[in-house]
Coordinates of N, CA and C in Angstrom, one line a residue:
M1 N -18.5 -3.0 9.6 CA -18.4 -1.6 9.4 C -19.8 -1.0 9.5
S2 N -20.8 -1.6 8.9 CA -22.2 -1.1 9.0 C -22.7 -1.1 10.4
S3 N -22.3 -2.0 11.2 CA -22.8 -2.0 12.6 C -22.3 -0.9 13.4
G4 N -21.1 -0.3 13.0 CA -20.6 0.8 13.7 C -21.0 2.1 13.1
G5 N -22.0 2.1 12.2 CA -22.5 3.3 11.6 C -21.9 3.7 10.3
G6 N -20.9 3.0 9.9 CA -20.2 3.3 8.6 C -20.9 2.8 7.4
R7 N -20.6 3.3 6.2 CA -21.2 2.7 5.0 C -20.1 2.4 4.1
P8 N -20.2 1.2 3.4 CA -19.1 0.8 2.4 C -19.1 1.8 1.3
R9 N -17.9 2.0 0.8 CA -17.7 2.9 -0.4 C -18.2 2.3 -1.6
R10 N -18.8 3.0 -2.5 CA -19.3 2.5 -3.8 C -18.1 2.5 -4.7
T11 N -18.0 1.4 -5.5 CA -17.0 1.3 -6.5 C -17.5 2.0 -7.8
R12 N -16.6 2.4 -8.6 CA -16.9 3.2 -9.8 C -16.9 2.3 -11.0
G13 N -16.8 1.0 -10.8 CA -16.9 0.1 -12.0 C -15.6 0.2 -12.9
R14 N -14.5 0.7 -12.3 CA -13.3 0.8 -13.1 C -12.6 -0.6 -13.3
L15 N -12.9 -1.5 -12.5 CA -12.2 -2.8 -12.6 C -13.0 -3.8 -13.3
R16 N -12.2 -4.7 -13.9 CA -12.8 -5.8 -14.7 C -13.1 -7.1 -14.0
A17 N -12.9 -7.1 -12.7 CA -13.0 -8.3 -11.9 C -14.3 -8.9 -12.0
A18 N -15.4 -8.1 -12.1 CA -16.7 -8.7 -12.2 C -17.0 -9.4 -13.5
R19 N -16.1 -9.0 -14.5 CA -16.3 -9.6 -15.8 C -15.3 -10.7 -16.1
G20 N -14.7 -11.3 -15.1 CA -13.8 -12.4 -15.4 C -12.4 -12.2 -14.9
G21 N -12.1 -11.1 -14.3 CA -10.8 -10.8 -13.7 C -9.9 -10.1 -14.7
P22 N -8.7 -9.7 -14.2 CA -7.8 -8.9 -15.0 C -7.3 -9.7 -16.2
G23 N -7.1 -9.0 -17.3 CA -6.7 -9.6 -18.5 C -5.2 -9.8 -18.7
N24 N -4.4 -9.0 -17.9 CA -2.9 -9.2 -18.0 C -2.3 -8.8 -16.7
A25 N -1.0 -8.8 -16.6 CA -0.3 -8.6 -15.4 C -0.5 -7.1 -14.9
R26 N -0.5 -6.2 -15.8 CA -0.6 -4.8 -15.4 C -2.0 -4.6 -14.8
E27 N -3.0 -5.2 -15.3 CA -4.4 -5.1 -14.8 C -4.5 -5.8 -13.4
A28 N -3.7 -6.9 -13.3 CA -3.7 -7.6 -12.0 C -3.1 -6.7 -10.9
V29 N -2.0 -6.0 -11.3 CA -1.4 -5.1 -10.3 C -2.3 -4.0 -9.9
R30 N -3.0 -3.4 -10.9 CA -3.9 -2.3 -10.6 C -5.0 -2.8 -9.7
L31 N -5.5 -4.0 -10.0 CA -6.6 -4.6 -9.1 C -6.1 -4.8 -7.7
A32 N -4.9 -5.3 -7.6 CA -4.3 -5.6 -6.2 C -4.1 -4.3 -5.5
V33 N -3.6 -3.3 -6.2 CA -3.4 -1.9 -5.5 C -4.8 -1.4 -5.1
H34 N -5.8 -1.5 -6.0 CA -7.1 -0.9 -5.7 C -7.7 -1.6 -4.5
V35 N -7.6 -2.9 -4.4 CA -8.1 -3.7 -3.3 C -7.4 -3.2 -2.0
E36 N -6.1 -3.1 -2.0 CA -5.4 -2.7 -0.8 C -5.7 -1.3 -0.4
E37 N -5.9 -0.4 -1.4 CA -6.4 0.9 -1.0 C -7.7 0.9 -0.4
G38 N -8.6 0.1 -0.9 CA -9.9 -0.1 -0.3 C -9.9 -0.6 1.2
V39 N -9.0 -1.6 1.4 CA -8.8 -2.1 2.7 C -8.2 -1.0 3.6
T40 N -7.3 -0.2 3.1 CA -6.7 0.9 3.9 C -7.8 1.9 4.3
A41 N -8.7 2.2 3.3 CA -9.8 3.2 3.6 C -10.7 2.6 4.7
A42 N -11.0 1.3 4.6 CA -11.9 0.7 5.6 C -11.3 0.8 7.0
Y43 N -10.0 0.5 7.1 CA -9.4 0.5 8.4 C -9.2 2.0 8.9
L44 N -9.1 2.9 7.9 CA -9.1 4.3 8.3 C -10.3 4.7 9.0
E45 N -11.5 4.3 8.5 CA -12.8 4.6 9.1 C -12.8 3.9 10.5
L46 N -12.3 2.7 10.6 CA -12.3 1.9 11.8 C -11.4 2.6 12.9
S47 N -10.4 3.3 12.5 CA -9.5 4.0 13.4 C -10.2 5.1 14.2
A48 N -11.4 5.5 13.8 CA -12.2 6.5 14.5 C -13.0 5.9 15.6
A49 N -12.9 4.6 15.8 CA -13.7 3.9 16.9 C -13.3 4.4 18.2
Q50 N -14.2 4.2 19.2 CA -14.0 4.7 20.5 C -13.0 3.9 21.3
G51 N -12.9 2.6 21.1 CA -12.0 1.8 21.9 C -10.6 1.9 21.4
A52 N -9.7 2.0 22.4 CA -8.3 2.2 22.1 C -7.7 0.9 21.4
A53 N -8.2 -0.2 21.8 CA -7.7 -1.5 21.2 C -8.1 -1.6 19.8
T54 N -9.3 -1.1 19.5 CA -9.8 -1.2 18.1 C -9.0 -0.2 17.2
R55 N -8.8 1.0 17.8 CA -8.0 2.0 17.0 C -6.6 1.5 16.7
K56 N -6.0 0.9 17.7 CA -4.6 0.3 17.5 C -4.6 -0.8 16.5
L57 N -5.6 -1.6 16.5 CA -5.7 -2.7 15.5 C -5.8 -2.1 14.1
A58 N -6.7 -1.1 14.0 CA -6.9 -0.4 12.7 C -5.7 0.2 12.2
A59 N -4.9 0.9 13.1 CA -3.7 1.6 12.7 C -2.7 0.6 12.2
L60 N -2.5 -0.5 12.9 CA -1.5 -1.5 12.5 C -1.9 -2.2 11.2
A61 N -3.2 -2.4 11.0 CA -3.7 -3.1 9.8 C -3.6 -2.1 8.6
M62 N -3.8 -0.8 8.8 CA -3.5 0.2 7.8 C -2.1 0.2 7.3
Q63 N -1.2 0.1 8.3 CA 0.2 0.0 7.9 C 0.5 -1.2 7.0
E64 N 0.0 -2.3 7.4 CA 0.2 -3.5 6.6 C -0.4 -3.4 5.2
S65 N -1.6 -2.9 5.1 CA -2.2 -2.8 3.8 C -1.5 -1.8 2.9
V66 N -1.0 -0.7 3.5 CA -0.2 0.3 2.7 C 1.1 -0.4 2.2
I67 N 1.8 -1.1 3.1 CA 3.0 -1.8 2.7 C 2.7 -2.8 1.5
R68 N 1.6 -3.5 1.7 CA 1.3 -4.5 0.6 C 1.0 -3.7 -0.7
S69 N 0.3 -2.6 -0.6 CA -0.1 -1.8 -1.8 C 1.2 -1.3 -2.5
Y70 N 2.1 -0.8 -1.8 CA 3.4 -0.4 -2.4 C 4.2 -1.5 -2.9
G71 N 4.1 -2.7 -2.3 CA 4.8 -3.8 -2.8 C 4.4 -4.3 -4.2
F72 N 3.2 -4.0 -4.6 CA 2.7 -4.3 -5.9 C 3.2 -3.4 -7.0
R73 N 3.5 -2.2 -6.6 CA 3.9 -1.1 -7.6 C 5.3 -1.2 -8.0
P74 N 5.6 -0.6 -9.1 CA 7.1 -0.6 -9.5 C 7.9 0.2 -8.4
S75 N 9.1 -0.1 -8.4 CA 9.9 0.6 -7.4 C 9.9 2.1 -7.4
V76 N 9.9 2.7 -6.3 CA 9.9 4.1 -6.2 C 11.3 4.6 -6.1
T77 N 11.7 5.6 -6.9 CA 13.1 6.0 -7.0 C 13.3 7.2 -6.1
W78 N 12.3 7.8 -5.4 CA 12.6 8.9 -4.6 C 11.7 8.8 -3.3
A79 N 12.2 9.4 -2.2 CA 11.5 9.3 -1.0 C 10.3 10.3 -1.0
F80 N 10.6 11.5 -1.5 CA 9.6 12.5 -1.5 C 9.5 13.1 -2.9
P81 N 8.3 13.1 -3.4 CA 8.1 13.7 -4.8 C 8.6 15.1 -4.8
G82 N 9.3 15.5 -5.9 CA 9.9 16.8 -6.0 C 11.3 16.9 -5.5
M83 N 11.7 16.0 -4.7 CA 13.1 16.0 -4.2 C 14.0 15.1 -5.1
P84 N 15.2 15.6 -5.4 CA 16.0 14.7 -6.2 C 16.4 13.4 -5.5
A85 N 16.5 12.3 -6.3 CA 16.8 11.0 -5.7 C 18.3 11.0 -5.5
K86 N 18.6 10.4 -4.3 CA 20.0 10.1 -4.0 C 20.4 8.9 -4.8
T87 N 21.7 8.9 -5.2 CA 22.2 7.7 -5.8 C 22.7 6.8 -4.8
V88 N 22.3 5.5 -4.9 CA 22.8 4.5 -3.9 C 24.1 3.9 -4.4
P89 N 25.1 4.0 -3.6 CA 26.4 3.4 -4.0 C 26.3 1.9 -4.2
A90 N 27.0 1.4 -5.2 CA 27.0 -0.1 -5.4 C 27.6 -0.8 -4.2
K91 N 27.0 -2.0 -3.9 CA 27.6 -2.8 -2.8 C 29.0 -3.3 -3.2
T92 N 29.9 -3.1 -2.3 CA 31.2 -3.6 -2.5 C 31.6 -4.6 -1.4
T93 N 32.4 -5.5 -1.7 CA 32.9 -6.4 -0.7 C 34.2 -5.9 -0.2
A94 N 34.3 -5.7 1.1 CA 35.6 -5.3 1.7 C 36.6 -6.4 1.7
P95 N 37.8 -6.1 1.5 CA 38.8 -7.2 1.6 C 38.9 -7.7 3.1
P96 N 39.3 -8.9 3.3 CA 39.3 -9.5 4.6 C 40.1 -8.7 5.6
S97 N 41.1 -8.0 5.2 CA 42.0 -7.3 6.1 C 41.3 -6.0 6.6
A98 N 40.3 -5.5 5.9 CA 39.6 -4.3 6.2 C 38.4 -4.5 7.2
T99 N 38.1 -5.8 7.4 CA 36.9 -6.0 8.3 C 37.4 -5.9 9.7
P100 N 36.4 -5.5 10.6 CA 36.8 -5.4 12.0 C 37.2 -6.7 12.6
G101 N 38.2 -6.7 13.3 CA 38.7 -7.9 14.0 C 39.4 -8.8 13.1
G102 N 39.7 -8.4 11.8 CA 40.3 -9.3 10.9 C 41.7 -9.0 10.5

């Protein structure tokens, strides 16, 4: 990143990793999310590169880091904040006679 003219972001010392790592599962999740958000920010800067191949790599890597970041968090119950959540119907097993071709 430095060779391309970028500068690494300074951390604010919020994490305990330098003092021996997270003390419990909640802190471990926070650390993992923080790391993935940092990875996403780094790839976001890389997406401004001149080469199309580098921009594509950065965009794909950002998608992966965001997906990982959300995978560490508790489940999200709504797609868009402020909109009511739809209830998902319970999975039911159709009787054999109701299946296509049966």
